[in-house]
Amino acid sequence: MEEENKLPRRAAIAQILAERQDTLVVTGLGSPTYDCAAVGDHPLNFYLWGAMGSAVTVGLGLALAQPKRRVLVVTGDGEMLMGLGALATVAMKGPNNLSILVIDNEHYGETGMQQTHTSAGVDLAGIALRCGFPQSVTVRQQADRSYTWPRVQLSLY
């Protein structure tokens, strides 16, 4: 995809977090943490350093423990690939207060920018659907505004 058509990651996260209200936000290792912190630190942010592959399971635990609170997990494709089994568990438990936002740059940013499986066509949104997610959306361009709160509620990007 041409660089000018790529979705600006931080702008998308800023737009989503601007409408967060009292949402608990769990961030995965690396860029997702930097991106959320760049938008502005918040007392309801939990920056998950040093536990690559665990952001979704921590978010699931929070969603189950706090069923009246919205929980948003912001993670990367590399971390999501390390914890794919978590998607099946989330789908099985079905918490309606949990959203998962996967920022897919097709690289393992924290370990030297090696390509991830998504660069070869692995479809994380498709995997989520097949695990049993009721909705899963891939957003690739700025013109696609489906990454606002009403859509992010039950979606994996």
Short mmCIF file of C-alpha atoms in Angstrom, two decimals, residues 4 11 28-30 41-43 59 64 75 86 93 95 97 102 107 110 112 115 120-121 125 127 131 135 147-148 150:
data_model
loop_
_atom_site.label_atom_id
_atom_site.label_comp_id
_atom_site.label_asym_id
_atom_site.label_seq_id
_atom_site.Cartn_x
_atom_site.Cartn_y
_atom_site.Cartn_z
CA GLU A 4 0.18 8.29 1.79
CA ALA A 11 -4.17 9.70 14.84
CA GLY A 28 0.74 -4.35 24.61
CA LEU A 29 4.50 -4.22 24.44
CA GLY A 30 6.19 -1.55 22.33
CA ASP A 41 -1.15 9.42 29.99
CA HIS A 42 -4.32 8.44 31.80
CA PRO A 43 -4.87 6.81 35.21
CA GLY A 59 -7.76 -7.38 29.08
CA LEU A 64 -14.60 -10.42 33.37
CA THR A 75 -1.82 -4.41 20.90
CA ALA A 86 -6.39 -15.94 23.52
CA LYS A 93 -16.18 -16.26 27.22
CA PRO A 95 -17.46 -10.50 27.26
CA ASN A 97 -17.41 -5.07 27.36
CA VAL A 102 -4.60 -4.68 16.80
CA HIS A 107 6.75 -6.23 11.80
CA GLU A 110 10.72 -4.47 19.52
CA GLY A 112 14.52 -5.62 15.05
CA GLN A 115 8.41 -9.32 9.26
CA ALA A 120 2.57 -12.83 4.13
CA GLY A 121 -1.22 -12.70 4.28
CA ALA A 125 -9.59 -10.32 11.60
CA ILE A 127 -8.94 -15.62 12.57
CA CYS A 131 -12.73 -18.23 16.63
CA GLN A 135 -17.67 -8.92 14.48
CA TYR A 147 -12.55 2.69 13.91
CA THR A 148 -14.72 5.02 16.00
CA PRO A 150 -19.49 2.51 18.08
#
